[in-house]
Amino acid sequence: MTDASLAAAIGCLPEHDPDSLPVELARRVIAQLVTPVGGAERVHLNAALGRVLAADLLSPIDVPASDNAAMDGYAVRSSDLAAEGPTRLRVAGSAFAGRPCRDGPATGEAVRIMTGAVMPAGCDTVVPQELVSVVGDEIEVPAGQSAGQHRRLRGEDLGAGGAALRAGRRLSPADIGLIASLGQAEVQVRRRLRVAFFSTGDELRSIGEPLAPGEVYDSNRYTLHGMLARLGVDAIDMGVVRDDPAALEAAVRSASQDADAIISSGGVSVGEADFTREVLGRLGEVAFWRIAMRPGRPLAFGRIGAAAYFGLPGNPVAVMISFYFFARDALLQMMGATPTLTPLLRATACTDIRKRRGRTEYQRGILGVGPDGAMQVQLTGNQGSGVLRSMSEANCIVVLPHDRADVKAGEAVDCLAFEGLI
Ligand code: AMP
Ligand code: MG
C-alpha cells in the first residue's frame, strides 16, 4: 500500500451517490493505493509458471546464434546467380541442423542445406528444394531468386544484451520456453504475495461438522482458496471468525502481521457492518462502500497496518464477483505484475436480459457457438447471489455496463470467459 490516505483518494473521486458508487470509481481508488511488494528470489524454470519477473530478462546470446536456413534447399552465393535465365551450380556438400558444413563452397558451387542448419561461409541465399532441378551432381536454379531469401540472420529474433522479457511479466508456458531457449535454468521472480483470508458468520459451519437448523457450510473459504491458488499467491487460511468484535479484532490483527493482503467474506452488509466498521476503524483505515453493482454491493477496502484489506460480501456468488472485479487486479498489482487487458468476448444474447440502468450487472452465462457459427451466450437460470450452482454451471460472466438498460435477444453483450481466469 502507498502512504497516501484512503480518505484523500476517495476525496478525489468525481461526484457520485455515496450509496451507489460506480464499479469503475471503486476500482480506481483501489488501484491508486496498492503498490508492489518488495523482495525477489531465484527459481528454477519448472517452478516459474505464473510467477512475476522481478527484473528485465536480458538475453546472454544472439538468437539465432548464427545465420541459418529457413527452408530445406540449397545454400548459394547470390553473386553466382545469373540476372536472367537459369544458373547451374555444382553441389559441393551438405549442411544439417546441428551438423554444419565445414568449409564454404567455392564460387559456382552450392551446398545442400536443411532448415535450421548454419549457412555455409560465403552463402547468403537459400533456394528452396522444390524450385531446383537436379541434374547429376549439379542443380539448375531458375531466375528470379532474391539475394538473402530464406535465410534467418544471427540475432534477428533477439540480440545479445537485449530484453527478452520485461520486469512485471507473469510467466506463461511460452515465456518459460523462451527463457530456456536462451540457456537459462533459473529466473529472478518477485517473492510470492501472502494473502490471509477468513470467513465471518455465526451461521457458518466448517465442512465435517453437523449442520444445526439455520446453519450453512462455509463455502467461501474454499472458493477463495481456489481463486487465490489460481493467482499463485501464498494463501493463509484463517478459517471461520465468529460475529464477535474480539474475535474479528484478533483475526485481523494477526493477519495484518503475517500477510500483505487480507480478504474477508461476510460481515460488511447493512446490519453487520456496524461492528465490523468499529473494529476495523480502530485497527486501520477502511472505507465501507455500497457499490452500484449486482450481485455484490457492500464492499470494504482499506489498510490495516501495512496490509491491504478487502472486505467482500458474504453471498457465495457476490464474493466471487467482488473478488474478480476488485481484489484480483489489485493483488496482481501487489504481485508486481504489469497490468494486462482481460479481453471481453462479444456474443449475441440468446434471450432478453433485464438490466437496470445505473449499476453494473454481472450475469452468469454459458458461451457457445450459434447455428451461424458466431458466439452466443445463454444465462444459467437462477441468478440469485447465493446460488453457487449457476456459477458452477457458467463458463463466463456477462458484463452489463453501468449505463446499459434492458438487453433484447439478438443484441451483442460483453462476456468475460472463465477459461484462464477461474
Ligand atoms: P453477510 O454478508 O455476512 O450478511 O452474508 C450474506 C449471506 O451470505 C448470508 O446468507 C450468509 O449466510 C451467506 N454467507 C456468508 N458467508 C458465507 C460463507 N463463508 N459460506 C457460505 N455462505 C456464506
Ligand atoms: Mg454474516
Coordinates of C-alpha atoms and ligand atoms in Angstrom, one line a residue:
M1 CA 0.0 0.0 0.0
T2 CA 1.2 3.6 -0.6
D3 CA 1.3 6.0 2.3
A4 CA -1.4 8.1 0.6
S5 CA -4.6 8.3 2.6
L6 CA -7.6 6.5 1.6
A7 CA -9.7 9.5 2.5
A8 CA -7.7 11.7 0.1
A9 CA -8.1 9.1 -2.7
I10 CA -11.8 9.0 -2.1
G11 CA -12.0 12.8 -1.9
C12 CA -10.6 13.0 -5.5
L13 CA -13.4 11.0 -7.0
P14 CA -15.9 12.8 -9.2
E15 CA -19.3 13.4 -7.8
H16 CA -21.3 10.2 -7.1
D17 CA -24.1 9.0 -4.9
P18 CA -22.4 7.6 -1.7
D19 CA -25.0 4.9 -1.6
S20 CA -24.2 3.8 -5.1
L21 CA -20.5 4.1 -6.0
P22 CA -19.9 3.1 -9.7
V23 CA -17.6 0.0 -10.0
E24 CA -15.0 1.9 -12.0
L25 CA -14.6 4.6 -9.3
A26 CA -14.0 2.0 -6.6
R27 CA -11.5 0.2 -8.8
R28 CA -9.7 3.5 -9.4
V29 CA -9.3 4.2 -5.7
I30 CA -8.0 0.6 -5.0
A31 CA -5.6 0.8 -7.9
Q32 CA -4.2 4.2 -6.6
L33 CA -3.5 2.8 -3.2
V34 CA -1.9 -0.7 -3.7
T35 CA 1.7 -1.0 -4.6
P36 CA 4.0 -3.9 -5.5
V37 CA 5.6 -5.7 -2.5
G38 CA 9.4 -5.9 -2.4
G39 CA 11.6 -9.0 -2.4
A40 CA 12.7 -11.4 -5.1
E41 CA 14.0 -14.9 -5.3
R42 CA 15.6 -17.2 -8.0
V43 CA 13.5 -20.2 -9.0
H44 CA 14.1 -23.0 -11.5
L45 CA 12.1 -22.7 -14.7
N46 CA 9.9 -25.6 -13.8
A47 CA 8.7 -23.6 -10.8
A48 CA 8.3 -20.3 -12.6
L49 CA 4.9 -20.7 -14.2
G50 CA 2.6 -17.8 -13.2
R51 CA 5.4 -16.0 -11.2
V52 CA 6.2 -12.4 -11.9
L53 CA 9.6 -11.5 -13.4
A54 CA 11.5 -9.2 -10.9
A55 CA 13.8 -7.6 -13.5
D56 CA 14.1 -7.4 -17.3
L57 CA 15.5 -10.7 -18.6
L58 CA 18.4 -9.9 -20.9
S59 CA 19.5 -12.4 -23.5
P60 CA 23.1 -13.6 -22.9
I61 CA 23.3 -14.7 -26.6
D62 CA 22.2 -13.8 -30.1
V63 CA 19.1 -15.6 -31.1
P64 CA 19.5 -17.3 -33.5
A65 CA 23.2 -17.8 -32.7
S66 CA 24.2 -17.8 -36.4
D67 CA 22.8 -17.2 -39.8
N68 CA 20.8 -20.3 -40.7
A69 CA 18.4 -21.7 -43.3
A70 CA 14.7 -21.0 -43.0
M71 CA 13.8 -23.8 -45.6
D72 CA 15.2 -27.1 -46.9
G73 CA 17.0 -26.5 -50.2
Y74 CA 20.4 -25.2 -51.4
A75 CA 22.6 -22.5 -49.9
V76 CA 24.1 -20.4 -52.7
R77 CA 26.1 -17.2 -53.2
S78 CA 23.6 -14.7 -54.7
S79 CA 26.5 -13.2 -56.7
D80 CA 26.7 -16.6 -58.6
L81 CA 23.1 -16.4 -59.9
A82 CA 22.6 -15.1 -63.4
A83 CA 20.3 -12.0 -63.6
E84 CA 18.3 -13.6 -66.4
G85 CA 17.8 -17.3 -67.1
P86 CA 18.7 -20.3 -65.0
T87 CA 22.1 -20.9 -63.3
R88 CA 23.9 -24.3 -63.0
L89 CA 25.8 -24.9 -59.8
R90 CA 27.8 -27.9 -58.6
V91 CA 26.6 -29.4 -55.3
A92 CA 29.7 -29.4 -53.1
G93 CA 28.5 -30.7 -49.7
S94 CA 25.7 -30.6 -47.2
A95 CA 24.7 -28.8 -44.0
F96 CA 22.2 -30.2 -41.5
A97 CA 20.8 -28.7 -38.3
G98 CA 23.4 -29.4 -35.7
R99 CA 25.9 -30.5 -38.3
P100 CA 27.3 -27.5 -40.2
C101 CA 29.3 -27.8 -43.4
R102 CA 33.0 -27.3 -42.5
D103 CA 34.1 -25.3 -45.5
G104 CA 32.1 -22.8 -47.6
P105 CA 31.6 -23.8 -51.2
A106 CA 33.8 -22.3 -53.9
T107 CA 32.4 -19.8 -56.4
G108 CA 30.0 -21.6 -58.7
E109 CA 29.1 -24.2 -56.1
A110 CA 26.0 -24.8 -53.8
V111 CA 25.5 -26.7 -50.6
R112 CA 22.5 -28.9 -49.8
I113 CA 21.0 -27.4 -46.7
M114 CA 18.3 -28.3 -44.2
T115 CA 16.1 -25.9 -42.2
G116 CA 17.9 -24.6 -39.1
A117 CA 21.4 -25.5 -40.5
V118 CA 24.1 -22.9 -40.2
M119 CA 24.7 -21.0 -43.5
P120 CA 28.0 -22.1 -45.0
A121 CA 30.7 -19.5 -45.3
G122 CA 30.1 -17.3 -48.3
C123 CA 26.5 -18.3 -48.9
D124 CA 23.8 -15.7 -48.3
T125 CA 20.7 -17.2 -50.0
V126 CA 18.7 -20.4 -49.8
V127 CA 16.9 -21.7 -52.9
P128 CA 14.0 -24.0 -51.8
Q129 CA 14.4 -27.5 -53.0
E130 CA 11.1 -27.6 -54.9
L131 CA 12.4 -24.8 -57.2
V132 CA 15.5 -26.6 -58.2
S133 CA 16.1 -29.3 -60.8
V134 CA 18.9 -31.8 -60.0
V135 CA 21.0 -32.8 -63.0
G136 CA 23.7 -35.3 -61.9
D137 CA 25.9 -33.6 -59.3
E138 CA 24.6 -30.2 -60.4
I139 CA 21.5 -28.2 -59.8
E140 CA 19.7 -25.8 -62.0
V141 CA 18.4 -22.7 -60.2
P142 CA 15.7 -20.8 -62.1
A143 CA 15.9 -17.0 -62.4
G144 CA 14.1 -14.7 -60.1
Q145 CA 15.7 -15.6 -56.7
S146 CA 16.4 -12.6 -54.4
A147 CA 19.6 -12.2 -52.5
G148 CA 19.2 -13.1 -48.8
Q149 CA 16.0 -15.1 -49.3
H150 CA 15.0 -17.9 -46.8
R151 CA 17.9 -17.1 -44.5
R152 CA 17.5 -16.1 -40.9
L153 CA 20.1 -13.7 -39.7
R154 CA 22.1 -14.1 -36.5
G155 CA 20.5 -12.1 -33.7
E156 CA 17.4 -11.5 -35.8
D157 CA 14.9 -12.6 -33.0
L158 CA 17.0 -11.1 -30.2
G159 CA 20.4 -9.5 -29.9
A160 CA 22.7 -10.4 -27.0
G161 CA 22.0 -7.9 -24.2
G162 CA 18.5 -7.1 -25.5
A163 CA 15.5 -7.6 -23.2
A164 CA 13.8 -10.9 -24.0
L165 CA 11.1 -10.2 -21.4
R166 CA 10.3 -7.2 -19.3
A167 CA 10.0 -7.0 -15.5
G168 CA 6.4 -7.4 -14.4
R169 CA 5.7 -10.2 -16.9
R170 CA 3.6 -13.1 -15.4
L171 CA 5.4 -16.0 -16.9
S172 CA 3.4 -18.2 -19.4
P173 CA 4.5 -21.5 -20.8
A174 CA 5.7 -19.7 -23.9
D175 CA 7.8 -17.3 -21.8
I176 CA 9.3 -20.2 -19.9
G177 CA 10.2 -21.8 -23.2
L178 CA 11.7 -18.6 -24.4
I179 CA 13.9 -18.4 -21.3
A180 CA 15.0 -22.0 -21.8
S181 CA 15.9 -21.1 -25.4
L182 CA 18.4 -18.6 -24.0
G183 CA 20.0 -21.4 -22.0
Q184 CA 18.9 -20.1 -18.6
A185 CA 17.9 -22.6 -16.0
E186 CA 16.7 -20.1 -13.4
V187 CA 14.9 -16.9 -13.3
Q188 CA 14.6 -14.0 -10.9
V189 CA 11.0 -13.5 -9.8
R190 CA 9.2 -11.5 -7.2
R191 CA 8.5 -13.2 -3.9
R192 CA 5.1 -14.7 -3.6
L193 CA 2.4 -12.4 -2.2
R194 CA 1.0 -13.5 1.1
V195 CA -2.8 -13.3 1.4
A196 CA -4.7 -14.2 4.6
F197 CA -8.4 -15.0 4.2
F198 CA -11.2 -15.8 6.5
S199 CA -15.0 -16.2 6.5
T200 CA -17.2 -14.5 9.0
G201 CA -20.6 -15.5 10.4
D202 CA -22.1 -17.2 13.4
E203 CA -24.2 -19.4 11.0
L204 CA -21.2 -20.9 9.3
R205 CA -20.0 -24.5 9.9
S206 CA -16.8 -25.9 8.7
I207 CA -17.2 -29.0 6.5
G208 CA -17.1 -32.2 8.5
E209 CA -19.3 -30.7 11.3
P210 CA -23.0 -31.4 11.5
L211 CA -25.4 -28.6 10.5
A212 CA -28.0 -27.3 13.0
P213 CA -31.1 -25.6 11.7
G214 CA -30.2 -22.2 10.1
E215 CA -26.6 -23.1 9.6
V216 CA -24.7 -23.4 6.3
Y217 CA -21.4 -24.8 5.4
D218 CA -18.6 -22.3 4.8
S219 CA -18.1 -22.4 1.1
N220 CA -16.5 -19.0 0.6
R221 CA -13.4 -20.3 2.3
Y222 CA -13.0 -22.9 -0.5
T223 CA -14.0 -20.6 -3.3
L224 CA -11.5 -18.0 -2.1
H225 CA -8.8 -20.6 -1.7
G226 CA -9.3 -21.7 -5.3
M227 CA -9.3 -18.2 -6.7
L228 CA -6.1 -17.3 -4.7
A229 CA -4.4 -20.6 -5.8
R230 CA -5.0 -19.6 -9.5
L231 CA -3.2 -16.3 -8.8
G232 CA -0.2 -18.2 -7.4
V233 CA -0.2 -16.4 -4.1
D234 CA 0.6 -17.9 -0.7
A235 CA -2.9 -18.3 0.7
I236 CA -3.1 -18.3 4.5
D237 CA -6.4 -19.9 5.5
M238 CA -7.7 -18.4 8.8
G239 CA -10.9 -20.4 8.9
V240 CA -14.2 -19.0 10.3
V241 CA -14.3 -16.0 12.5
R242 CA -17.4 -15.5 14.7
D243 CA -19.5 -12.4 14.5
D244 CA -17.9 -11.1 17.6
P245 CA -15.7 -7.9 17.9
A246 CA -13.0 -9.5 19.9
A247 CA -12.7 -12.5 17.5
L248 CA -12.7 -10.2 14.5
E249 CA -10.1 -7.9 16.1
A250 CA -7.8 -10.9 16.9
A251 CA -8.1 -12.3 13.4
V252 CA -7.4 -9.1 11.6
R253 CA -4.6 -8.1 13.9
S254 CA -2.8 -11.4 13.4
A255 CA -3.5 -11.4 9.6
S256 CA -2.0 -7.9 9.3
Q257 CA 1.2 -9.0 10.9
D258 CA 1.5 -12.1 8.7
A259 CA 0.2 -11.1 5.3
D260 CA 0.5 -8.4 2.5
A261 CA -3.3 -8.6 2.0
I262 CA -6.3 -9.7 4.0
I263 CA -9.5 -10.9 2.4
S264 CA -12.6 -11.5 4.5
S265 CA -16.1 -12.5 3.3
G266 CA -19.3 -11.5 5.0
G267 CA -19.9 -9.0 7.8
V268 CA -20.0 -5.9 5.5
S269 CA -23.7 -5.8 4.7
V270 CA -26.1 -3.4 6.4
G271 CA -26.8 -4.7 9.8
E272 CA -23.4 -6.4 10.2
A273 CA -21.2 -3.5 9.0
D274 CA -21.6 -1.5 12.2
F275 CA -19.4 -3.7 14.4
T276 CA -17.0 -4.6 11.6
R277 CA -16.6 -0.9 10.9
E278 CA -16.0 -0.1 14.5
V279 CA -13.3 -2.8 14.9
L280 CA -11.5 -2.1 11.6
G281 CA -11.7 1.6 12.2
R282 CA -9.7 1.0 15.3
L283 CA -7.1 -1.2 13.6
G284 CA -6.6 0.8 10.3
E285 CA -8.2 3.0 7.7
V286 CA -11.1 1.2 6.0
A287 CA -13.8 2.6 3.7
F288 CA -17.2 0.9 3.7
W289 CA -18.8 1.3 0.2
R290 CA -22.1 0.5 -1.4
I291 CA -21.2 -0.3 -5.0
A292 CA -23.6 0.2 -7.9
M293 CA -23.4 -3.4 -8.9
R294 CA -25.3 -6.7 -8.8
P295 CA -24.5 -9.2 -7.4
G296 CA -22.4 -7.7 -4.7
R297 CA -22.9 -4.2 -3.3
P298 CA -21.4 -3.9 0.1
L299 CA -17.6 -3.8 -0.1
A300 CA -14.9 -2.6 2.4
F301 CA -11.5 -1.6 1.3
G302 CA -8.6 -0.1 3.2
R303 CA -5.4 -0.7 5.0
I304 CA -4.7 -2.5 8.3
G305 CA -1.1 -1.8 9.3
A306 CA 0.9 -2.4 6.1
A307 CA -1.6 -4.8 4.7
A308 CA -4.3 -4.1 2.1
Y309 CA -7.8 -5.1 3.3
F310 CA -10.6 -6.3 1.1
G311 CA -13.9 -6.9 2.9
L312 CA -16.0 -8.9 0.4
P313 CA -19.7 -9.6 0.8
G314 CA -20.8 -12.9 2.2
N315 CA -23.1 -14.3 -0.5
P316 CA -21.3 -17.1 -2.3
V317 CA -21.6 -15.6 -5.8
A318 CA -21.2 -12.0 -4.7
V319 CA -17.9 -13.0 -3.1
M320 CA -16.6 -14.4 -6.4
I321 CA -17.7 -11.4 -8.5
S322 CA -16.3 -9.0 -6.0
F323 CA -13.0 -10.9 -5.9
Y324 CA -12.7 -10.9 -9.7
F325 CA -13.7 -7.3 -10.2
F326 CA -12.0 -5.6 -7.2
A327 CA -9.5 -7.9 -5.5
R328 CA -7.9 -9.8 -8.4
D329 CA -6.4 -6.8 -10.3
A330 CA -5.2 -5.2 -7.0
L331 CA -3.5 -8.4 -5.9
L332 CA -1.8 -8.7 -9.3
Q333 CA -0.6 -5.1 -8.9
M334 CA 0.8 -6.0 -5.5
M335 CA 2.5 -9.0 -7.0
G336 CA 4.3 -6.6 -9.3
A337 CA 2.6 -7.8 -12.5
T338 CA 2.2 -5.3 -15.4
P339 CA -1.5 -4.7 -15.9
T340 CA -2.8 -6.6 -18.9
L341 CA -6.1 -6.3 -20.6
T342 CA -8.6 -9.1 -19.7
P343 CA -10.3 -9.5 -23.1
L344 CA -14.1 -9.5 -23.2
L345 CA -15.7 -11.6 -25.9
R346 CA -18.7 -10.2 -27.8
A347 CA -21.6 -12.6 -28.0
T348 CA -25.2 -12.5 -29.0
A349 CA -27.7 -12.8 -26.2
C350 CA -30.0 -15.7 -26.8
T351 CA -32.7 -14.2 -24.6
D352 CA -33.9 -10.9 -23.3
I353 CA -31.9 -9.8 -20.2
R354 CA -33.4 -7.4 -17.7
K355 CA -30.9 -4.8 -16.7
R356 CA -31.3 -1.7 -14.6
R357 CA -29.5 1.4 -15.8
G358 CA -27.2 2.9 -13.2
R359 CA -25.4 -0.2 -11.9
T360 CA -23.1 -2.8 -13.4
E361 CA -24.7 -6.2 -13.6
Y362 CA -22.8 -9.5 -13.8
Q363 CA -24.8 -12.4 -15.0
R364 CA -23.7 -16.0 -15.1
G365 CA -23.7 -17.3 -18.7
I366 CA -22.8 -20.2 -21.0
L367 CA -20.9 -19.1 -24.1
G368 CA -21.2 -21.3 -27.1
V369 CA -21.3 -21.2 -30.9
G370 CA -24.6 -20.5 -32.5
P371 CA -26.0 -22.1 -35.7
D372 CA -24.5 -19.2 -37.7
G373 CA -21.0 -20.0 -36.3
A374 CA -20.9 -16.8 -34.2
M375 CA -20.6 -16.7 -30.4
Q376 CA -23.8 -16.7 -28.4
V377 CA -24.5 -16.6 -24.7
Q378 CA -27.3 -18.0 -22.6
L379 CA -27.9 -17.2 -19.0
T380 CA -27.6 -20.1 -16.4
G381 CA -31.0 -19.7 -14.8
N382 CA -31.4 -18.5 -11.3
Q383 CA -29.1 -15.5 -10.9
G384 CA -29.6 -15.2 -7.1
S385 CA -26.4 -14.1 -5.4
G386 CA -26.4 -17.1 -3.1
V387 CA -26.9 -19.6 -5.9
L388 CA -23.4 -21.1 -6.4
R389 CA -24.7 -23.8 -8.7
S390 CA -25.4 -21.4 -11.5
M391 CA -21.8 -20.0 -11.1
S392 CA -20.5 -23.5 -11.3
E393 CA -22.5 -24.2 -14.5
A394 CA -21.4 -21.0 -16.1
N395 CA -18.4 -20.6 -18.3
C396 CA -18.5 -16.8 -18.4
I397 CA -19.8 -13.7 -16.8
V398 CA -21.9 -11.4 -19.0
V399 CA -20.8 -7.9 -18.0
L400 CA -23.6 -5.4 -18.5
P401 CA -22.1 -1.9 -18.0
H402 CA -23.4 0.8 -15.7
D403 CA -25.3 2.8 -18.3
R404 CA -26.9 -0.1 -20.2
A405 CA -30.6 -0.8 -20.0
D406 CA -32.5 -4.0 -20.8
V407 CA -30.9 -6.3 -23.4
K408 CA -33.1 -7.7 -26.2
A409 CA -32.5 -11.2 -27.5
G410 CA -30.1 -10.9 -30.5
E411 CA -28.2 -7.9 -29.2
A412 CA -24.5 -8.1 -28.5
V413 CA -23.1 -8.3 -24.9
D414 CA -19.6 -8.5 -23.5
C415 CA -18.6 -11.7 -21.7
L416 CA -15.7 -12.4 -19.5
A417 CA -14.7 -16.1 -20.2
F418 CA -13.7 -18.1 -17.2
E419 CA -11.1 -20.1 -19.1
G420 CA -7.7 -18.8 -17.9
L421 CA -9.3 -16.7 -15.2
I422 CA -11.2 -19.1 -12.9
Ligands
AMP1 P1 -23.3 -11.4 5.1 O1 -22.7 -10.7 4.0 O2 -22.4 -11.8 6.2 O3 -24.6 -10.7 5.6 O4 -23.8 -12.8 4.4 C1 -24.7 -12.8 3.4 C2 -25.2 -14.2 3.1 O5 -24.1 -15.0 2.7 C3 -25.8 -14.9 4.3 O6 -26.9 -15.7 3.8 C4 -24.7 -15.8 4.7 O7 -25.2 -17.0 5.4 C5 -24.0 -16.2 3.4 N1 -22.6 -16.4 3.7 C6 -21.8 -15.6 4.3 N2 -20.6 -16.1 4.4 C7 -20.6 -17.4 3.9 C8 -19.7 -18.4 3.7 N3 -18.5 -18.3 4.1 N4 -20.1 -19.5 3.0 C9 -21.4 -19.6 2.6 N5 -22.3 -18.7 2.8 C10 -22.0 -17.6 3.4
MG2 MG -22.6 -12.5 8.1

